[in-house]
Coordinates of C-alpha atoms in Angstrom, one line a residue:
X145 CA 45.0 37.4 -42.6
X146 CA 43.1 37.5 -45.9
X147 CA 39.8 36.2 -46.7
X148 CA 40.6 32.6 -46.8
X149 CA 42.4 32.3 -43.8
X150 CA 40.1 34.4 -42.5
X151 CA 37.1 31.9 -43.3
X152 CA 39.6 28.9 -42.6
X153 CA 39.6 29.8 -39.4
X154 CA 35.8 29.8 -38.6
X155 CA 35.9 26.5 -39.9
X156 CA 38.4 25.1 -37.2
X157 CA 41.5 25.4 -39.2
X158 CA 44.7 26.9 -38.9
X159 CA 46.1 26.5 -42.4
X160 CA 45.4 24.6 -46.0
X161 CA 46.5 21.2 -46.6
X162 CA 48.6 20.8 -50.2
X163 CA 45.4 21.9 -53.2
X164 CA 43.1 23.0 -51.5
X165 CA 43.8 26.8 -51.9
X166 CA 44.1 26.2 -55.2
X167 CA 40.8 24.5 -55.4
X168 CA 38.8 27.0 -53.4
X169 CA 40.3 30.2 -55.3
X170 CA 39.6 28.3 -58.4
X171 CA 35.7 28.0 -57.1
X172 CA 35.6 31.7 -56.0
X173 CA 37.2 33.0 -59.9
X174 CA 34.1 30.9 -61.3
X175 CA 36.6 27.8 -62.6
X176 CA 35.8 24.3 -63.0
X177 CA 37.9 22.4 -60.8
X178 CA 38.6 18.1 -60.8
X179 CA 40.5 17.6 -57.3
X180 CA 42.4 14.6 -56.0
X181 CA 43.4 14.2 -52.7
X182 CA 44.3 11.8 -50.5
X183 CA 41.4 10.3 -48.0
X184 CA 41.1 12.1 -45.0
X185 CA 43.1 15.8 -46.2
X186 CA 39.8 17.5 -46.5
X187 CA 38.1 18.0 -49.8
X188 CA 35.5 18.8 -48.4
X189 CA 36.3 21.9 -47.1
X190 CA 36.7 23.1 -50.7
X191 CA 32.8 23.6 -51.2
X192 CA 32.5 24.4 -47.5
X193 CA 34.8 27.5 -47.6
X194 CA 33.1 28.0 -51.2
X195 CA 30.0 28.5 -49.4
X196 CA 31.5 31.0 -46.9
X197 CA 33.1 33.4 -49.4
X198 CA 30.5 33.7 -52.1
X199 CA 27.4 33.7 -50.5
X200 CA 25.9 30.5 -51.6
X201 CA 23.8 28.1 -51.9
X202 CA 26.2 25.8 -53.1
X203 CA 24.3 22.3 -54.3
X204 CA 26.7 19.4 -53.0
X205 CA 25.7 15.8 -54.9
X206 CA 26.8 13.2 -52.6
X207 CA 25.8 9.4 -53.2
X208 CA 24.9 8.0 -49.7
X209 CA 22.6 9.3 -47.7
X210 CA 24.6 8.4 -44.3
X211 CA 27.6 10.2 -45.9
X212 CA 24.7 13.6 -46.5
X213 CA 23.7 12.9 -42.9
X214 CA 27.5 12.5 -41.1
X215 CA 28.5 15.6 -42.6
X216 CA 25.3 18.0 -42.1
X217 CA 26.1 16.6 -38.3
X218 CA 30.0 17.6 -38.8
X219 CA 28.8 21.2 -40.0
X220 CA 26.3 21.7 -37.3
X221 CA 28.2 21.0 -34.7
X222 CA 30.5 24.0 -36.1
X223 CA 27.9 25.8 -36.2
X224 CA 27.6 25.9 -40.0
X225 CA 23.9 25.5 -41.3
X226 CA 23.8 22.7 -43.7
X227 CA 20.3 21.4 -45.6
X228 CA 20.1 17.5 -46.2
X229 CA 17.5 17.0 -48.9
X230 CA 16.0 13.8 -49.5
X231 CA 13.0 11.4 -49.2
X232 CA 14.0 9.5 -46.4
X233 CA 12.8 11.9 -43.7
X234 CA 9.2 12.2 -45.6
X235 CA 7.5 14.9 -47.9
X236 CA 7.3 17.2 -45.4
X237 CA 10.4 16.8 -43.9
X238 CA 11.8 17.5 -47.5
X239 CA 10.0 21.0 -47.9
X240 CA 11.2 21.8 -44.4
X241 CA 14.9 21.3 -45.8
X242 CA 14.3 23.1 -49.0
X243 CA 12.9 26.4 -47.0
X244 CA 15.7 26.6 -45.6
X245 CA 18.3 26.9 -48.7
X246 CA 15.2 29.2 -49.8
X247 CA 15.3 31.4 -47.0
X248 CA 18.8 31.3 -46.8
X249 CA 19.0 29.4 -43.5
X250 CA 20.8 26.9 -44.7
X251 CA 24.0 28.1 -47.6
X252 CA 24.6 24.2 -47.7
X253 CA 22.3 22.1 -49.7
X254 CA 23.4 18.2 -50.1
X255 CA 21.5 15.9 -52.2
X256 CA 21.3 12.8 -54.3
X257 CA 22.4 12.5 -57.4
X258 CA 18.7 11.4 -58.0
X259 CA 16.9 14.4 -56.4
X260 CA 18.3 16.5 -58.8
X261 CA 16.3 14.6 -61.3
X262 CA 13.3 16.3 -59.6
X263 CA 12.1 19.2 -62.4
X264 CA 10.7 20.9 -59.6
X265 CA 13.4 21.6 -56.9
X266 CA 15.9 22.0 -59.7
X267 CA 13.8 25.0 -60.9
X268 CA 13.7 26.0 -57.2
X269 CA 17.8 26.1 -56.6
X270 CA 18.1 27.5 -60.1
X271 CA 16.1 31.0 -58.9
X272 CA 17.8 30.9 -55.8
X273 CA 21.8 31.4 -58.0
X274 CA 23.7 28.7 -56.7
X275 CA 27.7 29.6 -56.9
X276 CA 29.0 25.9 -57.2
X277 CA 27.5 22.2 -58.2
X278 CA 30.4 20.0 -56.0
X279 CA 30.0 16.2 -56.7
X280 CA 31.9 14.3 -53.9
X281 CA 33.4 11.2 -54.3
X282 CA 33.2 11.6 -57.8
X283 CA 35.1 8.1 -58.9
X284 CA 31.8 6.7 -58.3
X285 CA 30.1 8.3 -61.4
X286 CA 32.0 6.5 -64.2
X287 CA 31.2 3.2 -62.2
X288 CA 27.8 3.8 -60.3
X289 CA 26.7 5.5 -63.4
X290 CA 27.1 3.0 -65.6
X291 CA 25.4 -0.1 -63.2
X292 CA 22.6 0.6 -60.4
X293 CA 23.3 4.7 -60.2
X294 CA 21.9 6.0 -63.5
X295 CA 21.4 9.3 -62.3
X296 CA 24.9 9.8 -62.1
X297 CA 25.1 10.3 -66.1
X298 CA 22.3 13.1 -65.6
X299 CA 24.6 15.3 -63.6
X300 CA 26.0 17.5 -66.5
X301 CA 22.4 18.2 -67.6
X302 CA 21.2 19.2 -64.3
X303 CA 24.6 21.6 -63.9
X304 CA 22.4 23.1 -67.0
X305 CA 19.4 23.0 -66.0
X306 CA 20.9 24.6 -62.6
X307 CA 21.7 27.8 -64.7
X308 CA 25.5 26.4 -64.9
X309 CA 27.6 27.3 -61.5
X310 CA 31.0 26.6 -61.4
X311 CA 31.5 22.9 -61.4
X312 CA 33.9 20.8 -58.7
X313 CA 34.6 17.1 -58.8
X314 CA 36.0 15.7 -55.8
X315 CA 37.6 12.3 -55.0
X316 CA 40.4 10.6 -53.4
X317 CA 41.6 8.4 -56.3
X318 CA 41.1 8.3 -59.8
X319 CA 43.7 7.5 -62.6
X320 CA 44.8 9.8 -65.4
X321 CA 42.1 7.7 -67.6
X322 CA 39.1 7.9 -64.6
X323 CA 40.1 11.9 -64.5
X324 CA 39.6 12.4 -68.3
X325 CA 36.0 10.4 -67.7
X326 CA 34.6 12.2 -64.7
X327 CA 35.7 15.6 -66.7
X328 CA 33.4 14.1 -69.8
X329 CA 30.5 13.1 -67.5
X330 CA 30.4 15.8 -66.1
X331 CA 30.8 18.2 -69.2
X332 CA 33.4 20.4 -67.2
X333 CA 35.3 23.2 -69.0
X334 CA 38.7 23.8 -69.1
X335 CA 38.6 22.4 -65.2
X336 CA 41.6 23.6 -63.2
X337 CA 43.0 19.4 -62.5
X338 CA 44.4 19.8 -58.8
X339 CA 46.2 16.3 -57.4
X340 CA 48.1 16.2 -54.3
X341 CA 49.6 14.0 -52.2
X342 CA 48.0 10.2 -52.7
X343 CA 50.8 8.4 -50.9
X344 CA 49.9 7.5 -47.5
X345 CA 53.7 6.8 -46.0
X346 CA 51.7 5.7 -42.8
X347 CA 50.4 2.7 -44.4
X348 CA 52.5 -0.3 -44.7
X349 CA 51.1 -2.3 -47.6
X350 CA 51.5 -6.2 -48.1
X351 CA 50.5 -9.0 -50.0
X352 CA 49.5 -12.6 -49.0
X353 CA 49.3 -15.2 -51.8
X354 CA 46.5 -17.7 -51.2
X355 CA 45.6 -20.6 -54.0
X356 CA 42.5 -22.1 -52.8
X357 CA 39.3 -20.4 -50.9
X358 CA 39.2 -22.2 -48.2
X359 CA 43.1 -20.7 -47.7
X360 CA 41.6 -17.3 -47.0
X361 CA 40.4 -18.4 -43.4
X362 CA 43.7 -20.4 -42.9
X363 CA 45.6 -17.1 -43.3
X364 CA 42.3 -14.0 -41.9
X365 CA 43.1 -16.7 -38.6
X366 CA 47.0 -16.1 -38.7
X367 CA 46.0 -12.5 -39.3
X368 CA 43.2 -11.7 -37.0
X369 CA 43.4 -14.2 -33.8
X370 CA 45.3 -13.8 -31.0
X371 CA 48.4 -16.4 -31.2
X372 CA 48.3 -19.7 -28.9
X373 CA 50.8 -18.1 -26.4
X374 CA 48.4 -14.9 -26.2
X375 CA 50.2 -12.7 -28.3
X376 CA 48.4 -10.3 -30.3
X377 CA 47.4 -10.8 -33.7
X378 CA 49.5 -9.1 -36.3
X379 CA 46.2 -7.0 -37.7
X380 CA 45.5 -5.8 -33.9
X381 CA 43.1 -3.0 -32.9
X382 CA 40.2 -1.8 -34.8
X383 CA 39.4 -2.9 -38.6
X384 CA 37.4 -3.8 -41.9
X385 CA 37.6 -7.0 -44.0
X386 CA 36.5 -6.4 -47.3
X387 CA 34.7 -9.0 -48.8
X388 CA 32.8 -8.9 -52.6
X389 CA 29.9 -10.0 -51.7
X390 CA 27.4 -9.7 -48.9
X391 CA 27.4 -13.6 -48.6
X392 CA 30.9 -13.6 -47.7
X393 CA 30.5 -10.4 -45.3
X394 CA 27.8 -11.9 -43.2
X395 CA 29.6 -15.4 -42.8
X396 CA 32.8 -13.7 -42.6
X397 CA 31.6 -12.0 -39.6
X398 CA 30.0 -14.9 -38.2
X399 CA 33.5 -17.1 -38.2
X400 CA 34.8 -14.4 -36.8
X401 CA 32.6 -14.3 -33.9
X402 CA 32.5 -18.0 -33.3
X403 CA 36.3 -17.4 -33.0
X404 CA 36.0 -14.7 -30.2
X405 CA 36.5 -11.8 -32.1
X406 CA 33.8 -8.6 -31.9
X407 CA 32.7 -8.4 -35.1
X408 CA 29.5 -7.7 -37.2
X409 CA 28.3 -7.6 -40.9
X410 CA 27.6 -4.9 -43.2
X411 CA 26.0 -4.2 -46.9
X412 CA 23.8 -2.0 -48.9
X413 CA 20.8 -4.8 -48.4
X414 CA 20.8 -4.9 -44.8
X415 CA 17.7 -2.7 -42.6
X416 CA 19.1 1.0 -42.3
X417 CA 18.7 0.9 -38.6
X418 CA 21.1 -2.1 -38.2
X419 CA 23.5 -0.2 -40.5
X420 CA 23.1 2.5 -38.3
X421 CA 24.0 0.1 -35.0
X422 CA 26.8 -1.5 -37.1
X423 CA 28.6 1.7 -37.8
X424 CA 27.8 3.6 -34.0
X425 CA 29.2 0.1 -32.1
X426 CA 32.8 0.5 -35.0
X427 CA 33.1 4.1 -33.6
X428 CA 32.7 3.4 -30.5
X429 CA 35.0 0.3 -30.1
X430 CA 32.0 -2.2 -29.0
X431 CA 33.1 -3.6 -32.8
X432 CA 36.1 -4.2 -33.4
X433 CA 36.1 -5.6 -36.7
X434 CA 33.7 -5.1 -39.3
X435 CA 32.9 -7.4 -42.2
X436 CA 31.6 -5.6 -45.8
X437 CA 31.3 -5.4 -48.9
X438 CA 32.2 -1.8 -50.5
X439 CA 29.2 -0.1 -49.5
X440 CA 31.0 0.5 -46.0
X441 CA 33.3 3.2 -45.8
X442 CA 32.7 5.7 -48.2
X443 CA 33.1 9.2 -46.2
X444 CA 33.1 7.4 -43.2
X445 CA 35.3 9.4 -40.8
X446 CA 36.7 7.1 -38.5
X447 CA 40.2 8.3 -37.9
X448 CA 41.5 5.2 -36.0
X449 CA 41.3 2.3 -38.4
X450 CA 44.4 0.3 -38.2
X451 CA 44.0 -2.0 -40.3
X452 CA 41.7 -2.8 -43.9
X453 CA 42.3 -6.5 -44.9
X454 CA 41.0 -7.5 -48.2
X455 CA 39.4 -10.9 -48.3
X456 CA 39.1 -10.7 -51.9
X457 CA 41.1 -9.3 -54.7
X458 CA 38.8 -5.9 -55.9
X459 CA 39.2 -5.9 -59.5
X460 CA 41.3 -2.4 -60.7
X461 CA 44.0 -0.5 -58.0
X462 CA 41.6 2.7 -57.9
X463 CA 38.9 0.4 -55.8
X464 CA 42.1 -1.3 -53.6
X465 CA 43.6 2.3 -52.6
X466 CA 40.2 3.8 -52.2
X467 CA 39.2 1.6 -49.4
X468 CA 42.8 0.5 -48.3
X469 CA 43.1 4.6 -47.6
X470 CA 40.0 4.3 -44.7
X471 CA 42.9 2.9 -42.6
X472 CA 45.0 5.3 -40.7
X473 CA 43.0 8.3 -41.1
X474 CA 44.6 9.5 -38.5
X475 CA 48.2 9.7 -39.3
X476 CA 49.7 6.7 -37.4
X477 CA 50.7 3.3 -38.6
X478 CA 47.7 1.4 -40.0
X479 CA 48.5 -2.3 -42.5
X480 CA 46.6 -2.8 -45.5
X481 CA 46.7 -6.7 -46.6
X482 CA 45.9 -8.5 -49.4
X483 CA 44.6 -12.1 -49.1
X484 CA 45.8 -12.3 -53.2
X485 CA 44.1 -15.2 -55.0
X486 CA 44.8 -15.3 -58.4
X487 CA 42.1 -17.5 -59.7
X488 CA 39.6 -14.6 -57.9
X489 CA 40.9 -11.2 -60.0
X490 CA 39.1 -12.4 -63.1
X491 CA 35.9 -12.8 -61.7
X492 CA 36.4 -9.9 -59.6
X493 CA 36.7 -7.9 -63.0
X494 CA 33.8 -9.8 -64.2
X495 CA 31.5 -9.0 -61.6
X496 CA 32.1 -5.2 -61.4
X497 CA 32.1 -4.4 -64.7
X498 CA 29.1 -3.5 -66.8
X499 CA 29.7 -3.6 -70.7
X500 CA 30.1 -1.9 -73.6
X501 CA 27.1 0.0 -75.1
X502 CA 26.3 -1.8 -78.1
X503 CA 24.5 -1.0 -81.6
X504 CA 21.4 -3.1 -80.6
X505 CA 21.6 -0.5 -77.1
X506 CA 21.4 1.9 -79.6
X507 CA 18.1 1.0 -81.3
X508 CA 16.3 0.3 -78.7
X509 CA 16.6 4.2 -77.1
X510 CA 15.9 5.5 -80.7
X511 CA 13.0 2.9 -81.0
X512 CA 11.6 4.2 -77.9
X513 CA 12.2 7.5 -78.4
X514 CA 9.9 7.4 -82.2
X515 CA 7.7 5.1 -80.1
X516 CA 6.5 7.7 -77.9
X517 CA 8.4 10.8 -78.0
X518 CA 10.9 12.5 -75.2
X519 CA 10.1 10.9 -72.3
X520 CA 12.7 10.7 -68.6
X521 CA 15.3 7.4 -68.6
X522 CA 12.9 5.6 -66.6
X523 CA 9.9 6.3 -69.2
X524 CA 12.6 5.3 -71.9
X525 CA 13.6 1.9 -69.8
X526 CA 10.3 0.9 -69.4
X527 CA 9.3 1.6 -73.5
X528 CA 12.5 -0.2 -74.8
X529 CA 12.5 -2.9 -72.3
X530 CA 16.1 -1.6 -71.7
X531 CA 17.9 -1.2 -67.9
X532 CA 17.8 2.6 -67.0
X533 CA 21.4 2.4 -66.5
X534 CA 21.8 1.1 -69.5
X535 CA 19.5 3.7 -71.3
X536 CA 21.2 6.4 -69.1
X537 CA 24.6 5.5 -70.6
X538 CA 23.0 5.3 -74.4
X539 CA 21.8 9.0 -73.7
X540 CA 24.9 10.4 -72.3
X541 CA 26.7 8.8 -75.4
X542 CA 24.0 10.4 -77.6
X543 CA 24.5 13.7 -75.9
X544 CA 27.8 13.6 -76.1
X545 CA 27.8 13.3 -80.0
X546 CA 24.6 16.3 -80.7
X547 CA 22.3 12.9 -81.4
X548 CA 19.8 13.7 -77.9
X549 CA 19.1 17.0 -75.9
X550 CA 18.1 16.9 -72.6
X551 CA 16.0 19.2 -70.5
X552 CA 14.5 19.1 -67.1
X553 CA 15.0 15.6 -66.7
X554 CA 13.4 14.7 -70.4
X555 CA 15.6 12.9 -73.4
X556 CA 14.4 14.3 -76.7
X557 CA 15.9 13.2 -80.3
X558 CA 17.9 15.9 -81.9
X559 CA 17.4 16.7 -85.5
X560 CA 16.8 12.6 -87.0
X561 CA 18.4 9.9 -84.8
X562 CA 19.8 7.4 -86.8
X563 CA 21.7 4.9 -84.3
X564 CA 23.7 3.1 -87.1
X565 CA 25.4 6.4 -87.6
X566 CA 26.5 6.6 -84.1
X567 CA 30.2 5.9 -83.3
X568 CA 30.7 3.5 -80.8
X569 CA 34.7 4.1 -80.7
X570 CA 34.4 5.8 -77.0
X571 CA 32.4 2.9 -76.0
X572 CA 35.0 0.4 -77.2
X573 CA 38.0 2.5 -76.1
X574 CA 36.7 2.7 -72.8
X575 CA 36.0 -1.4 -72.7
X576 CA 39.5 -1.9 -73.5
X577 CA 40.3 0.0 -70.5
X578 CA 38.2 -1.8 -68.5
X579 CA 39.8 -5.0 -69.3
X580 CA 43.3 -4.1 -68.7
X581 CA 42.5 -2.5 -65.0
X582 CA 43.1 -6.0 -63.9
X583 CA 46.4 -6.1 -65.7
X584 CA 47.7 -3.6 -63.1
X585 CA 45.7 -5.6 -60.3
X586 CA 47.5 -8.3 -61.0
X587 CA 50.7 -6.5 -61.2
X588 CA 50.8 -4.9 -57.7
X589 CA 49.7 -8.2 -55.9
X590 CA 52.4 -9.6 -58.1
X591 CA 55.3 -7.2 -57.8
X592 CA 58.9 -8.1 -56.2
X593 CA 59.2 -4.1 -56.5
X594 CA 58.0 -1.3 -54.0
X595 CA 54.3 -1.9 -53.5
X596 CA 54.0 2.2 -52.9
X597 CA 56.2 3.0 -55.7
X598 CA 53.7 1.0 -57.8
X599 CA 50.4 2.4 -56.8
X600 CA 51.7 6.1 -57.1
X601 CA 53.3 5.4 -60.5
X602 CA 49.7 4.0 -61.3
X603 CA 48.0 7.2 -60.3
X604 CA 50.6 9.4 -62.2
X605 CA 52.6 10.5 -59.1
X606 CA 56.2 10.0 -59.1
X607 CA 57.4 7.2 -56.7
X608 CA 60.2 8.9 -54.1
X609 CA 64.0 8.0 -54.3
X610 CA 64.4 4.0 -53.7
X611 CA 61.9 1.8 -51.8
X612 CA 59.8 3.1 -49.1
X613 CA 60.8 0.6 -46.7
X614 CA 57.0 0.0 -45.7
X615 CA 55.9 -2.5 -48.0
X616 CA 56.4 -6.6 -47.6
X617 CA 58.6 -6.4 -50.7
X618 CA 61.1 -3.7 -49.0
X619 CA 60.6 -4.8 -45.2
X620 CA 61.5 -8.7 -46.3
X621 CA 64.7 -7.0 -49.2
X622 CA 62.5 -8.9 -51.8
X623 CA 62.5 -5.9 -54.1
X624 CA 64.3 -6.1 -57.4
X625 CA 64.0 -3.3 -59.0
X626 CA 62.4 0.1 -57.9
X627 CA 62.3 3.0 -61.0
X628 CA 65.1 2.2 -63.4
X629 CA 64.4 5.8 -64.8
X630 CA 64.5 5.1 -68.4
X631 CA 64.2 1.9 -70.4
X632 CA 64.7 2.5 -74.0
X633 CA 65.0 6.1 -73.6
X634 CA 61.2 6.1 -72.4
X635 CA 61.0 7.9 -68.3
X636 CA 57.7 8.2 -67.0
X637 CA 55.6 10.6 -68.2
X638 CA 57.1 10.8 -71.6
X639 CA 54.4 10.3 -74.8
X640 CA 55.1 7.1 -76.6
X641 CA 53.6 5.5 -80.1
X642 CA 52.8 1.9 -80.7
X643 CA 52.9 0.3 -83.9
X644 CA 49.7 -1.4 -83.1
X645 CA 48.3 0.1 -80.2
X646 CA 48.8 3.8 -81.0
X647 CA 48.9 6.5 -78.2
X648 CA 50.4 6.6 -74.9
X649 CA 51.9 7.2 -71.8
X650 CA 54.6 5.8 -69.7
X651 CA 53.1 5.2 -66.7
X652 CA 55.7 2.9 -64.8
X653 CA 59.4 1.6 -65.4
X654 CA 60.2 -1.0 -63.1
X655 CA 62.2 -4.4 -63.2
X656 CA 63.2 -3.4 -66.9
X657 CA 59.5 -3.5 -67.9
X658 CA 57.8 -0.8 -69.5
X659 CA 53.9 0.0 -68.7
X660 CA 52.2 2.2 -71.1
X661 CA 48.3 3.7 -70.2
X662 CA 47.3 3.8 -74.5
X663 CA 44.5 6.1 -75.2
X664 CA 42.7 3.3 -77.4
X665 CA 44.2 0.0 -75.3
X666 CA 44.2 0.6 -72.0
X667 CA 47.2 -0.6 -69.8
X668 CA 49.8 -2.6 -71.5
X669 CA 53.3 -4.0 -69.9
X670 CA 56.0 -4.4 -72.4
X671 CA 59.5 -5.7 -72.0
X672 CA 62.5 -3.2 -71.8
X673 CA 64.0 -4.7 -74.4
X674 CA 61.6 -4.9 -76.9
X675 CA 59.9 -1.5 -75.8
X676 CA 62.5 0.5 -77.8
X677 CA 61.6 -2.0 -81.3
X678 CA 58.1 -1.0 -81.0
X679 CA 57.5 2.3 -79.5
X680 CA 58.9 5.8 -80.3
X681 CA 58.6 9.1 -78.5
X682 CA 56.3 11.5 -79.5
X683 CA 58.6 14.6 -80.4
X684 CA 58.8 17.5 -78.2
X685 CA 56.5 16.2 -75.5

């Protein structure tokens, strides 16, 4: 037994899962490392073992403070000494947690994103060497970052300001495009990309087309009630309803209830205590469904889900999979449905996104910036009259381009900052992606093909041989077409150029349609036919 098995072992386990010994010997050679893995394999074991085998402290950024809590709880009751660090226990209760990375009680520390904005305790983990920086659930940076999270953005500075350590992003789905925009946000170099395994065979995936709101109850009561003979409902057992907005959750929960079904509410607005009671009475089985909006589920272990219905349409596939995965944790048959109203995806798309950074943006930060010199985000926010998550994403962009530096938390100009000299091209690039997400939104809820075969195409995986047989489309022989291999000479995978929207890759070929992920576009479905009039391989890729 070497090493790793060796530490594998104290932590419970009797072998790897697919990528994660090539993530933790990554992490021990001093490599940066972007993982993918499916919900439930165990990413987090990757900074866990890291821990182990180098000697620690390794600084784990996670962005929910009942996720920090859950898993200091999971590690204690190995045995494994884990520090949580954050104001919600109290000053002193934060010291108490910091002695103990110091003292080296603890090789475990897990934070916010925004406690790392903290000059002080930064300077403390810097003396103490940590061996690794892991950012879990790292698909919320590009998305968090950019809206009510601003201190996402700051995580590459405060790697820095950390003295450096290897680097680890972890999540359970993110695109090729999301990958490339963690790997930017968080400055990592040369990160060894590890992506394993997102299909979930256990699943079965479906569709239900509704046209009108007030459908959606019509079909959750086909879905959720027991029939008039007694039956049980075809969504049986424990489960979440989705919902966008906490509105919807909270009356959701109440039709629910008035139709005899155990079910509560949950959102990021409600008291933390009746979170708390929410989420204990779903693990225990006193709930049996729970109504939310997305703020419910993230590293929430609850093995037994059996079901995740979505009210409403989520605006891009990487949101759908991420919480459609929470079902099934477990390994046994679980059904993820979509209540699919088409009228909803554009709003949907509206709602979560957050904008381009534009040239007035720009002035603004460099305005405040002569105004009153380097200052933090929030003193920049508050000079410009600008959202910090706005002025977080201006600085990152400045960073990126040499036109900022940042240290300890403080945004300085570097060297004359002239914001009509900035290029905004990775700002429009990346709003063009935005807008096409819903594109392939629209086209799973809209496919006659394999549902699977189109979300693992999505995510750059290849789909299988032939349907699945655990999808509406297969169960129902609805499916049309599955991977015709090659439409114009163009597989999957193979690097395309457009004669107007430039670079690319084929991300799908399904029912003679080609879909192409272009660097400067976004997603883009193009018929077979024509595909081979305007698009030409890239030689020798």
């Amino acid at each position: 037994m070497d090493r790793l098995d060796d530490a594998l072992a104290r932590f419970g386990h009797h072998h790897f899962r697919p990528g994660q010994r090539e993530a933790v010997e990554a992490v021990i050679d001093g490599r940066d490392v972007l993982l993918v893995l499916p919900t439930g394999s165990g990413k987090s074991l990757v900074f866990q073992l890291a821990a182990e085998l180098t000697g620690g402290p390794v600084v784990v950024v996670s962005p929910l403070l009942s996720l920090m809590r859950d898993q200091v709880h999971a590690l204690r009751d190995l045995g494994i000494a884990a520090a949580r660090i954050d104001g919600s226990g109290g000053a002193a209760a934060r010291r108490r947690e910091v002695g103990r990375v110091a003292e080296g009680a603890a090789r475990i520390a897990y934070v916010t994103p925004e406690q790392l904005e903290d000059a002080a305790l930064v300077r403390t983990l810097r003396d103490l060497s940590p061996t690794l920086l892991a950012v879990d659930e790292a698909h919320a940076l590009p998305h968090w970052g950019r809206s009510f999270r601003p201190a996402f953005l700051g995580l590459a500075d405060a790697a820095g300001d950390l003295g450096r350590p290897p680097v680890a992003a972890l999540t359970a789905t993110a695109d090729p495009r999301t990958r490339e925009e963690i790997g930017e946000l968080l400055g990592l170099r040369d990160p060894v990309v590890v992506v394993r395994g997102l299909d979930r065979p256990e699943l079965h995936l479906e569709v239900v087309r509704v046209e009108r709101a007030r459908d959606e109850l019509r079909e959750m009561g086909r879905l959720l009630l027991p029939g008039a003979d007694g039956s049980p409902p075809p969504l049986d057992g424990k489960g979440i309803v989705y919902t966008r907005t906490t509105r919807a959750a909270r009356d959701t929960a109440r039709w629910l209830t008035g139709n005899g079904v155990d079910a509560d509410h949950y959102h990021g607005r409600r008291p933390a205590r009746d979170r708390r009671r929410v989420q204990d009475g779903f693990t225990s089985g006193a709930i049996r469904v729970v109504a939310a909006t997305n703020a419910f589920g993230l590293g929430i272990d609850e093995p037994d889900v059996r079901f995740v219905l979505h009210r409403h349409v989520p605006g891009d596939l990487e949101t759908y999979w991420q919480e459609a995965g929470r079902a099934g944790r477990d390994g046994q048959p679980a059904r993820c449905t979509l209540l699919y109203r088409p009228a909803a995806l554009a709003k949907a798309t509206f709602l979560e996104g957050t904008g381009a950074v534009g040239r007035d943006d720009l002035r603004a930060v460099a305005a405040a910036l002569r105004a009153g010199g380097p200052g933090t985000i929030a003193e920049l926010a508050a000079r410009g009259d600008v959202p910090a998550g706005r002025v977080a994403r201006v600085v990152r962009l400045l960073e990126i381009q040499g036109a900022v530096r940042r240290r300890r938390g403080r945004v300085a100009g570097a060297g004359g900052l002239d914001p009509e000299a900035v290029s905004l091209a990775g700002e429009e690039r990346r709003a063009a992606y935005d807008q096409t997400r819903q594109v392939e939104m629209r086209g799973y809820a809209e496919t006659d093909g394999c549902r699977r075969a189109f979300i693992l195409t999505h995510f750059g995986e290849p789909p299988g041989d032939g349907p699945c047989g655990n999808c509406d489309n297969d169960a129902r022989g609805a499916t049309t077409g599955h991977d015709d291999g090659t439409v114009a000479g163009l597989p999957p995978g193979a690097h395309v150029t457009h004669r107007t929207f430039g670079s690319g890759t084929v991300t799908r070929v399904q029912d003679g349609m080609v879909t192409v992920l272009f660097d400067d576009a976004g997603y883009r479905t193009l018929a077979g036919e024509l595909a081979g009039e305007v698009m030409s391989p890239v030689p020798g890729t």
